[in-house]
CSV table of C-alpha atoms and ligand atoms in Angstrom, one decimal:
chain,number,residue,atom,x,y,z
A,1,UNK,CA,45.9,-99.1,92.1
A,2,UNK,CA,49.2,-99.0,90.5
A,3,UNK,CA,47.5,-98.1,86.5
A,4,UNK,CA,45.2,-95.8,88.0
A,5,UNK,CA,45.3,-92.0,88.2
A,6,UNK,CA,46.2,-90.2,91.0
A,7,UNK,CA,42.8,-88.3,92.4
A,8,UNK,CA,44.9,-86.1,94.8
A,9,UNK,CA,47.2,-85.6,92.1
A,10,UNK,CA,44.8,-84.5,90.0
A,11,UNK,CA,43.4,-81.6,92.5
A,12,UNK,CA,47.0,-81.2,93.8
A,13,UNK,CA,46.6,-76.9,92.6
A,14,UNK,CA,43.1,-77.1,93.5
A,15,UNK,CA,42.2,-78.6,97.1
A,16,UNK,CA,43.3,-81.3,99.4
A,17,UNK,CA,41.0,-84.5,98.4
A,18,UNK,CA,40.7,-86.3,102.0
A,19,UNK,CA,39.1,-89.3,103.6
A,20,UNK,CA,38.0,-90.4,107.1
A,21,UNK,CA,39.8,-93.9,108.7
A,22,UNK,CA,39.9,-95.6,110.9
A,23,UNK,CA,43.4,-97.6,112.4
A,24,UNK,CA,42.0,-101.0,110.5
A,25,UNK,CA,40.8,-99.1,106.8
A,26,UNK,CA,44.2,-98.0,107.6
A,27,UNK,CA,45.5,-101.0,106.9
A,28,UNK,CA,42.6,-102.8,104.9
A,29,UNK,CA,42.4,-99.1,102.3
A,30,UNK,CA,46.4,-98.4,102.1
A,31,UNK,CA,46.6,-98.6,98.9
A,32,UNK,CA,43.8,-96.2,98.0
A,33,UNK,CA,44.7,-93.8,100.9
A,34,UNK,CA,48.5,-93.9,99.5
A,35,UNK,CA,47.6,-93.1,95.9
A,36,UNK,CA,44.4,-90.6,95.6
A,37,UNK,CA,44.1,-89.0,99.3
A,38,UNK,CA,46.7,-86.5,100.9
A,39,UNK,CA,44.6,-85.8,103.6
A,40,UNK,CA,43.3,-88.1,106.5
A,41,UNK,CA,40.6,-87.5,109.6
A,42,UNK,CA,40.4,-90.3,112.2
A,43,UNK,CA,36.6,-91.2,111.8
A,44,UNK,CA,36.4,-91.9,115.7
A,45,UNK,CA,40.3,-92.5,117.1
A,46,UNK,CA,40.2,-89.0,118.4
A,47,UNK,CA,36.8,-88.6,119.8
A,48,UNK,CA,36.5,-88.5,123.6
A,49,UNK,CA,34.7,-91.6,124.8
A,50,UNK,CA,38.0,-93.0,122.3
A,51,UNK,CA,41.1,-91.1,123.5
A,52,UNK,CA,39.8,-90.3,127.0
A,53,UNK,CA,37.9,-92.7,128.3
A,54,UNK,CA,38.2,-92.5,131.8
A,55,UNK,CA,38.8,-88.8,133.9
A,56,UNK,CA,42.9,-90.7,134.4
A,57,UNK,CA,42.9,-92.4,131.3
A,58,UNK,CA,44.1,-91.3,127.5
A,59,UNK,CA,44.4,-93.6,124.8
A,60,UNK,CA,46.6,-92.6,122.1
A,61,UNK,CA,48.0,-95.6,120.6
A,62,UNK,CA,44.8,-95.8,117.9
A,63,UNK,CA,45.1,-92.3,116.9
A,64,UNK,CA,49.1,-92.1,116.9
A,65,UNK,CA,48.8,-94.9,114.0
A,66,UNK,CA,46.6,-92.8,112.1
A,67,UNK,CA,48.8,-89.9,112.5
A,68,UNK,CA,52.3,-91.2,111.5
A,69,UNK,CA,50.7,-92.8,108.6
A,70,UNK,CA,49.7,-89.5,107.4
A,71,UNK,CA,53.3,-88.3,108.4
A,72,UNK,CA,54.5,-91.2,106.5
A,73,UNK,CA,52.9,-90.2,103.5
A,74,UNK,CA,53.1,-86.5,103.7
A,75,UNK,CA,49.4,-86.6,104.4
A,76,UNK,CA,47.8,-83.2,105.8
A,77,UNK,CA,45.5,-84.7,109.4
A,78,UNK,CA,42.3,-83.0,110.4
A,79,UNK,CA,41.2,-83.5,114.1
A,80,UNK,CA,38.3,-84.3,114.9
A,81,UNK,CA,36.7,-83.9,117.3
A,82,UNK,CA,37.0,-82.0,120.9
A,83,UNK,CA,33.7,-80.7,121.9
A,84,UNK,CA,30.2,-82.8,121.4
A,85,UNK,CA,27.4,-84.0,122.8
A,86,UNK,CA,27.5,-87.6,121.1
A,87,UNK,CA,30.6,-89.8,121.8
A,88,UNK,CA,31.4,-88.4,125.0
A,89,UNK,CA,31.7,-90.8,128.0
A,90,UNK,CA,28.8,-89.6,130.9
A,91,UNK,CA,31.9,-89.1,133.2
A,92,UNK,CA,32.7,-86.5,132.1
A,93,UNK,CA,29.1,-84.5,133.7
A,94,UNK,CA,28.9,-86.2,136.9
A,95,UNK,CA,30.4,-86.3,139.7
A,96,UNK,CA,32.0,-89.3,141.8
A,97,UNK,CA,28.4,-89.9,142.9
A,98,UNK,CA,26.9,-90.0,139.5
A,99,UNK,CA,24.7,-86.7,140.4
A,100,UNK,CA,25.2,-83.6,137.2
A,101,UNK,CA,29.1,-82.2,138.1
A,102,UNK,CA,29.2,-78.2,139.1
A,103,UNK,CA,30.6,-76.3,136.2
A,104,UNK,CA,34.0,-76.2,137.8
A,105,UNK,CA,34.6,-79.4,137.2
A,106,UNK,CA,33.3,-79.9,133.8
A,107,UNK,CA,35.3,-76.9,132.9
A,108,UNK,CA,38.2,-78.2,134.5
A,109,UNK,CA,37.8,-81.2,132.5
A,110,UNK,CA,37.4,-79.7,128.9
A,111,UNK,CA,40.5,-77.8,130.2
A,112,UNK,CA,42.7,-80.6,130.9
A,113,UNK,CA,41.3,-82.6,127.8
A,114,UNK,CA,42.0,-80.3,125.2
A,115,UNK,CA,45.6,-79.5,126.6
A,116,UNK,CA,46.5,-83.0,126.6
A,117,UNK,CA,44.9,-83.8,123.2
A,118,UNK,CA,46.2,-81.2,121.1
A,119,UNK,CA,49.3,-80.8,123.3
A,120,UNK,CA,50.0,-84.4,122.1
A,121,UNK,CA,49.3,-83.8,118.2
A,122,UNK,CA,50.2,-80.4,118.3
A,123,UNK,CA,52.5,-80.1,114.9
A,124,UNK,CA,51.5,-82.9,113.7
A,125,UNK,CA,47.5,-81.8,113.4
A,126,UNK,CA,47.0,-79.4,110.8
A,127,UNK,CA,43.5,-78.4,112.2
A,128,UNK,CA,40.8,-79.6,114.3
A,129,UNK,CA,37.0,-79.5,114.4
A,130,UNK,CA,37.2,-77.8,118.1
A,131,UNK,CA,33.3,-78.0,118.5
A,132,UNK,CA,31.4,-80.3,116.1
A,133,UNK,CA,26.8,-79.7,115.6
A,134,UNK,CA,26.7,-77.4,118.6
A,135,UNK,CA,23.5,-75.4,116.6
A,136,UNK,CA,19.7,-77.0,116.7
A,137,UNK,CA,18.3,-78.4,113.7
A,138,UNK,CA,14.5,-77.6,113.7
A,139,UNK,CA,12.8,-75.2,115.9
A,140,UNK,CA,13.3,-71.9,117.3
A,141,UNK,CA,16.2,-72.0,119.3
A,142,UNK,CA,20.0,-71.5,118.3
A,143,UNK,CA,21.9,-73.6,120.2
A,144,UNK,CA,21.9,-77.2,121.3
A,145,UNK,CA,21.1,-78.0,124.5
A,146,UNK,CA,23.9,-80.2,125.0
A,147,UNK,CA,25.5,-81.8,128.1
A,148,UNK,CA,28.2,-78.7,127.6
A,149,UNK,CA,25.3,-76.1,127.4
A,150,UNK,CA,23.5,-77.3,130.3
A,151,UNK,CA,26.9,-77.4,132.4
A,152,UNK,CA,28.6,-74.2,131.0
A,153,UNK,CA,26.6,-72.2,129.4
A,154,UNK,CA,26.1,-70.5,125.8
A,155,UNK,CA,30.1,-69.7,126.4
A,156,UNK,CA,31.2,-73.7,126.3
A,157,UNK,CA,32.0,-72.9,122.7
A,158,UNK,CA,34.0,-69.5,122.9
A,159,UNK,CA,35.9,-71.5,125.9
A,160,UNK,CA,37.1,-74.5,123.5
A,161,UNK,CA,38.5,-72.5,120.6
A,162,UNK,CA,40.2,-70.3,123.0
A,163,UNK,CA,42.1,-73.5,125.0
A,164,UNK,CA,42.5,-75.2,121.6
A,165,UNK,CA,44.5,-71.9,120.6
A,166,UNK,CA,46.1,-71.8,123.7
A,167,UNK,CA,47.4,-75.3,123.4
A,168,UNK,CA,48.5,-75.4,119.7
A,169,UNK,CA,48.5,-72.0,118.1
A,170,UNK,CA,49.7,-73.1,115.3
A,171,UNK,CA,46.7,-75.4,114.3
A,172,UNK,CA,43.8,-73.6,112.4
A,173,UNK,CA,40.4,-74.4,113.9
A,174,UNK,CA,37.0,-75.3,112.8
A,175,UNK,CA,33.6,-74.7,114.0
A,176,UNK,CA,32.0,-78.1,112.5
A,177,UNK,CA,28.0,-79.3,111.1
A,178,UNK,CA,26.2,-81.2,109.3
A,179,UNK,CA,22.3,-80.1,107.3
A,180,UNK,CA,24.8,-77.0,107.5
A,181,UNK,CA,23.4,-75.5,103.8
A,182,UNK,CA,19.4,-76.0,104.7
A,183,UNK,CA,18.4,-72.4,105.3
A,184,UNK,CA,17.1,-71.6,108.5
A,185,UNK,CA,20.4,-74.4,110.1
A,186,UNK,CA,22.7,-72.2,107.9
A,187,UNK,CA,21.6,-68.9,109.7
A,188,UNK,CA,22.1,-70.3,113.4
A,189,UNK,CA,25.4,-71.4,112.3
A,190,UNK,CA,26.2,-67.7,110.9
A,191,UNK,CA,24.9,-66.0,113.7
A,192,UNK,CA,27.4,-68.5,115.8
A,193,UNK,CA,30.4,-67.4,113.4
A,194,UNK,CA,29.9,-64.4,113.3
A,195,UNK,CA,29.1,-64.1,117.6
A,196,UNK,CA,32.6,-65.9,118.0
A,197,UNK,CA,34.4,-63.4,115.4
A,198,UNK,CA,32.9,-60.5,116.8
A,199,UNK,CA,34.5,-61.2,120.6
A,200,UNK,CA,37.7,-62.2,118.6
A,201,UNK,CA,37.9,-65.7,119.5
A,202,UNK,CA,40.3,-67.6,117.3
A,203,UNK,CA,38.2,-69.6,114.7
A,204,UNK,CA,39.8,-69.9,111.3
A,205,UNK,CA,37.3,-72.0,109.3
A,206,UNK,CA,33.8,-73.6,109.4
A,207,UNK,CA,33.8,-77.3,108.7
A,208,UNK,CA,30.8,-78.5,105.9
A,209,UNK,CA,30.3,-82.4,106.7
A,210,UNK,CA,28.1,-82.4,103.4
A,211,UNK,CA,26.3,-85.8,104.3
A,212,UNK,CA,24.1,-85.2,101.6
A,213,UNK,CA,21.9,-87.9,99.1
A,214,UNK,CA,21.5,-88.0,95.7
A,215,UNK,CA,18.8,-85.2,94.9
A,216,UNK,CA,19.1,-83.3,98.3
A,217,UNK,CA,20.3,-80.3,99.2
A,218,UNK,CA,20.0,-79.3,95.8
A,219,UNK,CA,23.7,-77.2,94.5
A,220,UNK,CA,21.9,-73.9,94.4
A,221,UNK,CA,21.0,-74.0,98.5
A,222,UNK,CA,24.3,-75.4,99.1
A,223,UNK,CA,25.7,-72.7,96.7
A,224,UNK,CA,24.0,-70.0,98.5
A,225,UNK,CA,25.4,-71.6,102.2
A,226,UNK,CA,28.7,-71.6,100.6
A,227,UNK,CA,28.5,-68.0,99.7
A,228,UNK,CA,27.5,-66.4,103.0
A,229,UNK,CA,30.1,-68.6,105.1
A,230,UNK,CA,32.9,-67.4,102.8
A,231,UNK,CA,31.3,-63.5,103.1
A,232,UNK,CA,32.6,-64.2,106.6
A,233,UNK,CA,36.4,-64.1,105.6
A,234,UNK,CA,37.0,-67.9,106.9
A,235,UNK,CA,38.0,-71.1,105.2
A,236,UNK,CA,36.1,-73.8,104.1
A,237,UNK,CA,36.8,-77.3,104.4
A,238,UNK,CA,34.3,-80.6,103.3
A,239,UNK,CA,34.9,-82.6,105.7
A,240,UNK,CA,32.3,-85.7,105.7
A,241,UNK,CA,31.1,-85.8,102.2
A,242,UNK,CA,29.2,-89.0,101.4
A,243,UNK,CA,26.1,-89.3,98.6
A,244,UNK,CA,23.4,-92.0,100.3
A,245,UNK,CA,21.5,-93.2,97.6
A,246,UNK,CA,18.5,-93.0,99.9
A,247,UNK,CA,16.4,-89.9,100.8
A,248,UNK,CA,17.6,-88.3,103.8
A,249,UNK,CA,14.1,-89.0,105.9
A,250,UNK,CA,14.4,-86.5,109.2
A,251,UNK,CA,11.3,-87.1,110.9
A,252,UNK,CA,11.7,-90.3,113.1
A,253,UNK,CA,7.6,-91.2,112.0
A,254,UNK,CA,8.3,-91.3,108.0
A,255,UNK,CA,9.4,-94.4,106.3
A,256,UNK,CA,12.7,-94.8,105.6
A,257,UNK,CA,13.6,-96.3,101.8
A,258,UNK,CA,14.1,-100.2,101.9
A,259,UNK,CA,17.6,-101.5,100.7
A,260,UNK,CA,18.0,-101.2,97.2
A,261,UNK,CA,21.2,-102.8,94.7
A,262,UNK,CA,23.7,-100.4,93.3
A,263,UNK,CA,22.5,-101.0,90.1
A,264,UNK,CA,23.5,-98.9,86.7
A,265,UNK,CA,21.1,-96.5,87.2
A,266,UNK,CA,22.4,-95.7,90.5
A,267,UNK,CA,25.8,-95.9,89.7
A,268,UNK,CA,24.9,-93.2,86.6
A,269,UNK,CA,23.1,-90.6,89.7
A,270,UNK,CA,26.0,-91.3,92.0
A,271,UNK,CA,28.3,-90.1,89.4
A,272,UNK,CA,26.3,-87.1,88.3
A,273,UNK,CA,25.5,-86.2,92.1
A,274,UNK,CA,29.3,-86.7,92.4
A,275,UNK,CA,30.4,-84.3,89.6
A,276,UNK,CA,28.1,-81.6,90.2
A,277,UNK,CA,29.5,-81.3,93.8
A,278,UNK,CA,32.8,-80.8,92.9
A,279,UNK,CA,32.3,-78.5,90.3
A,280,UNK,CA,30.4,-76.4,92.8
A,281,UNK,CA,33.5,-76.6,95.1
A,282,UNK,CA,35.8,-75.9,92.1
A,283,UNK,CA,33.7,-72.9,91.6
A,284,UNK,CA,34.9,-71.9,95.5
A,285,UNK,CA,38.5,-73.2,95.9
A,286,UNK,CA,39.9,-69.5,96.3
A,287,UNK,CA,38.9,-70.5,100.1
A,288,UNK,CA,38.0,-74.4,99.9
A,289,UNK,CA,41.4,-76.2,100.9
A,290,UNK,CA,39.9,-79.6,101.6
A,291,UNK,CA,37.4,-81.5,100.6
A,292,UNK,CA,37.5,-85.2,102.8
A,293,UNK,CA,35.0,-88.0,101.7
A,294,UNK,CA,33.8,-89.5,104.9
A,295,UNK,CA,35.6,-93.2,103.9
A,296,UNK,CA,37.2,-94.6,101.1
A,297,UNK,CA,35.0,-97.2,99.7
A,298,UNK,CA,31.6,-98.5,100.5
A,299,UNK,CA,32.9,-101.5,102.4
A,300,UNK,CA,33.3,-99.5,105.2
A,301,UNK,CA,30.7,-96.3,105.6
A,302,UNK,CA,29.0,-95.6,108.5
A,303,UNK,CA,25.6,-95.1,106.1
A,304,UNK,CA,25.4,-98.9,106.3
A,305,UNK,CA,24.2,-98.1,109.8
A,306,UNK,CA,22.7,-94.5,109.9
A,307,UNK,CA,20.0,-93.7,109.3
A,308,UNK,CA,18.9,-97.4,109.0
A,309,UNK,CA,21.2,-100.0,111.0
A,310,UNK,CA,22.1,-103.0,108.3
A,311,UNK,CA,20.5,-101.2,104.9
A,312,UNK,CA,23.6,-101.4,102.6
A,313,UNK,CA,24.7,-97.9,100.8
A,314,UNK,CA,26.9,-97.2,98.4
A,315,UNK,CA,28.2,-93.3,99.3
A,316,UNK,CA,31.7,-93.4,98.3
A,317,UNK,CA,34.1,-93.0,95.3
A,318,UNK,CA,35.3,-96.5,95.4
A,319,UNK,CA,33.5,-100.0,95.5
A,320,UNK,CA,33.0,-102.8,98.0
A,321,UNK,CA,35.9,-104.4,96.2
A,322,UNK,CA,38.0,-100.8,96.4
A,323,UNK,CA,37.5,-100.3,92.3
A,324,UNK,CA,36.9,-96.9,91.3
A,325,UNK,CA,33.2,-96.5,90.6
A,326,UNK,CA,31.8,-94.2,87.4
A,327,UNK,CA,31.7,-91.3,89.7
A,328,UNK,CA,35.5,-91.4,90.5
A,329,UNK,CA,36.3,-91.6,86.9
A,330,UNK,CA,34.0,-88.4,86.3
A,331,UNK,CA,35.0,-86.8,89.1
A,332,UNK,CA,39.0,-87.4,87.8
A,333,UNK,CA,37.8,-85.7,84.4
A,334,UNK,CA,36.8,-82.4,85.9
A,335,UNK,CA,40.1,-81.8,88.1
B,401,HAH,O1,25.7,-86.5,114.1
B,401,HAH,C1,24.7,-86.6,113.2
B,401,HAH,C2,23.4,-86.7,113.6
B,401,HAH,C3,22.4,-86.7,112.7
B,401,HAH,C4,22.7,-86.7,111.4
B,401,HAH,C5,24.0,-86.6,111.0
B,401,HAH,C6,25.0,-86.5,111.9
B,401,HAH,C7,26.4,-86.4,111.3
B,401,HAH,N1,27.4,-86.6,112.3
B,401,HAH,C8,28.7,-87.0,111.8
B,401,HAH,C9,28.6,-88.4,111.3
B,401,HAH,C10,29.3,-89.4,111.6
B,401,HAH,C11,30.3,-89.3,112.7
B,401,HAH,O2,31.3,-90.2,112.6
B,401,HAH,C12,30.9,-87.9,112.7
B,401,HAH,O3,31.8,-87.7,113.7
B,401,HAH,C13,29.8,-86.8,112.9
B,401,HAH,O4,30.4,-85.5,112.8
C-alpha cells in the first residue's frame, strides 16, 4: 500500500471514508485500514449477544482492540449497535424460567446495558447507531414487531436515545436502516424521525446502511431519500455501503442469481455503480460526514453469506488479494 494514494486523504475536506472490522481484519486488513480509512465500525464486537452475553457477563476485550486501534491511528469509531431484534441473546426477554420477562425487567436490562456499554466507550465512541431497522419493510404497519416492541412498547426507541444521551452526552446518535431510500420504507423511517424530534428526544443523525447492488436503488430514489432526511435538520452518515453484484431478490419464493466470476465486465459496473454513489454523496456532504464501506476487501464481506450462504461476491473497493479494484481508482479520481 505504500505507492498508493491515500482514499481518506483524498476526501480528508469532504467526508470521513470508513469501513466495518472485525478484531482479525484488524489485523489481516491493517495496512489498508491505516492508509485509506479514518473511520472504523466494529462489524459485530459491539453487538449484544457479543459484549453482553450473559444478564452478568460483558465482554469487552474484542471491542477494546478495535477501539484503541482507531485511537492509535487517529481513527473517528462509530458504535454499533444497542438496540435490535437480530443478535440479541433470548435472555435478555425471558425470565429465569424461560417464560416472556414483564417489561420491568426488560427495561431494566436495556437500562443497565446501555450504561455500561457506552459508559465504557464513552469518549472514545464518536457516535452510535442506538437503534438499528426498528421500521417494517413491506406492509402496512410502521414499526417492527420486535422482541423490544412486544416487551416495551412503540416507546422502546424514545427510551434508548434518551439513556444513550444520558450515559455519554457527548456522543451523537443515530437512528439506523437498511432499503432506507425505497419509498414507502423511507416514509416510516421519516414519520419515526420526525415522532422522536417532535418529543425532543436527543437523535442527531439517521444512519443509511446503503446495502445496495449494482442497478438498484437507482441514484434518483436514493437522491430523493437523501433529500427529505436532510429537510429534517439531522446528519447523515453511510454506514454499510457494499455493491452485490447480484440483484437484491426480497421475496424468499424468487430465485436468487447463481455465483457468477468477477469478470471485466463486472469489474467495469462495479466501478461505475461505485462512482455514481459518491458523486451523489459529494452532491450532499454539507451534512454527509461519513461514508463507511461495510469491509475492506471482498475476502471478508458478509455478502458471501447473505442473501445466499457460500455464493461468492465481490462488494468492496479492494480485492480478495487487498489490491485496489477499478472502482477504487475511479472513485480516487472524483475526491
Ligand atoms: O439486517 C438485514 C436484514 C435484511 C437485509 C439486510 C439487513 C442489513 N443488516 C445489516 C447487515 C449486516 C450486519 O452486520 C449489520 O449489523 C446490519 O445492520
Amino acid at each position: 500500500t505504500g505507492q498508493q494514494p491515500s482514499l481518506q486523504e483524498a476526501y480528508a475536506d469532504r467526508f470521513r471514508v470508513g469501513a466495518a472490522v472485525s478484531a482479525t481484519t484488524l489485523r489481516t486488513h491493517a495496512d489498508l485500514l491505516k492508509r485509506h480509512f479514518s473511520s472504523v465500525t466494529p462489524e459485530n464486537e459491539m453487538k449484544w449477544e457479543r459484549i453482553h452475553p450473559a444478564e452478568a457477563a460483558y465482554s469487552f476485550s474484542a471491542a477494546d482492540q478495535i477501539v484503541l486501534f482507531a485511537r492509535d491511528h487517529g481513527m473517528f469509531v462509530r458504535g454499533h449497535t444497542l438496540v435490535w431484534h437480530n443478535q440479541t441473546p433470548a435472555w435478555v426477554f425471558q425470565d429465569d424460567l424461560g417464560q416472556p420477562a414483564p417489561a420491568k425487567l426488560v427495561e431494566a436490562r436495556l437500562e443497565a446495558h446501555i450504561a455500561e456499554v457506552v459508559g465504557h466507550y464513552r469518549g472514545a465512541v464518536g457516535c452510535w447507531d442506538v437503534v438499528n431497522e426498528a421500521v417494517i419493510d413491506q406492509g402496512e404497519g410502521w414499526l417492527r414487531e420486535s422482541p423490544w416492541r412486544k416487551a416495551l412498547g412503540d416507546d422502546y426507541i424514545e427510551k434508548a436515545f434518551r439513556l444513550a444521551h444520558q450515559a455519554d452526552p457527548d456522543a451523537l446518535l443515530f437512528y439506523n436502516d437498511y432499503n432506507e431510500t425505497q419509498p414507502a420504507k423511507r416514509d416510516r423511517i421519516l414519520r419515526l424521525l420526525e415522532h422522536l424530534l417532535d418529543r425532543g428526544v436527543p437523535i442527531h443523525g439517521v444512519g443509511l446502511q446503503m446495502h445496495v447492488s449494482l442497478d438498484d436503488p437507482d441514484i434518483e430514489q436514493m437522491e430523493a431519500a437523501i433529500e427529505r432526511y436532510r429537510a429534517l435538520g439531522l446528519r447523515l452518515h453511510v454506514t454499510e455501503l457494499d455493491v452485490s453484484v447480484y440483484p437484491w431478490v426480497h421475496e424468499p419464493d424468487q430465485p436468487q442469481m447463481p455465483e457468477r466470476p468477477y469478470d471485466d465486465e463486472l469489474a467495469e459496473r462495479l466501478a461505475a455503480r461505485y462512482e455514481a454513489l459518491f458523486a451523489l454523496y459529494l452532491r450532499h456532504r454539507d451534512v454527509l460526514e461519513n461514508v463507511t464501506l461495510w469491509g475492506v476487501a471482498d475476502d471478508a464481506t458478509w455478502r458471501d453469506n447473505f442473501p445466499v450462504r457460500g455464493r461468492k461476491d465481490w462488494p468492496l473497493l479492494f480485492d480478495v488479494n487487498h489490491q485496489p479494484k477499478e472502482a477504487f481508482w475511479r472513485v480516487l479520481r472524483l475526491a
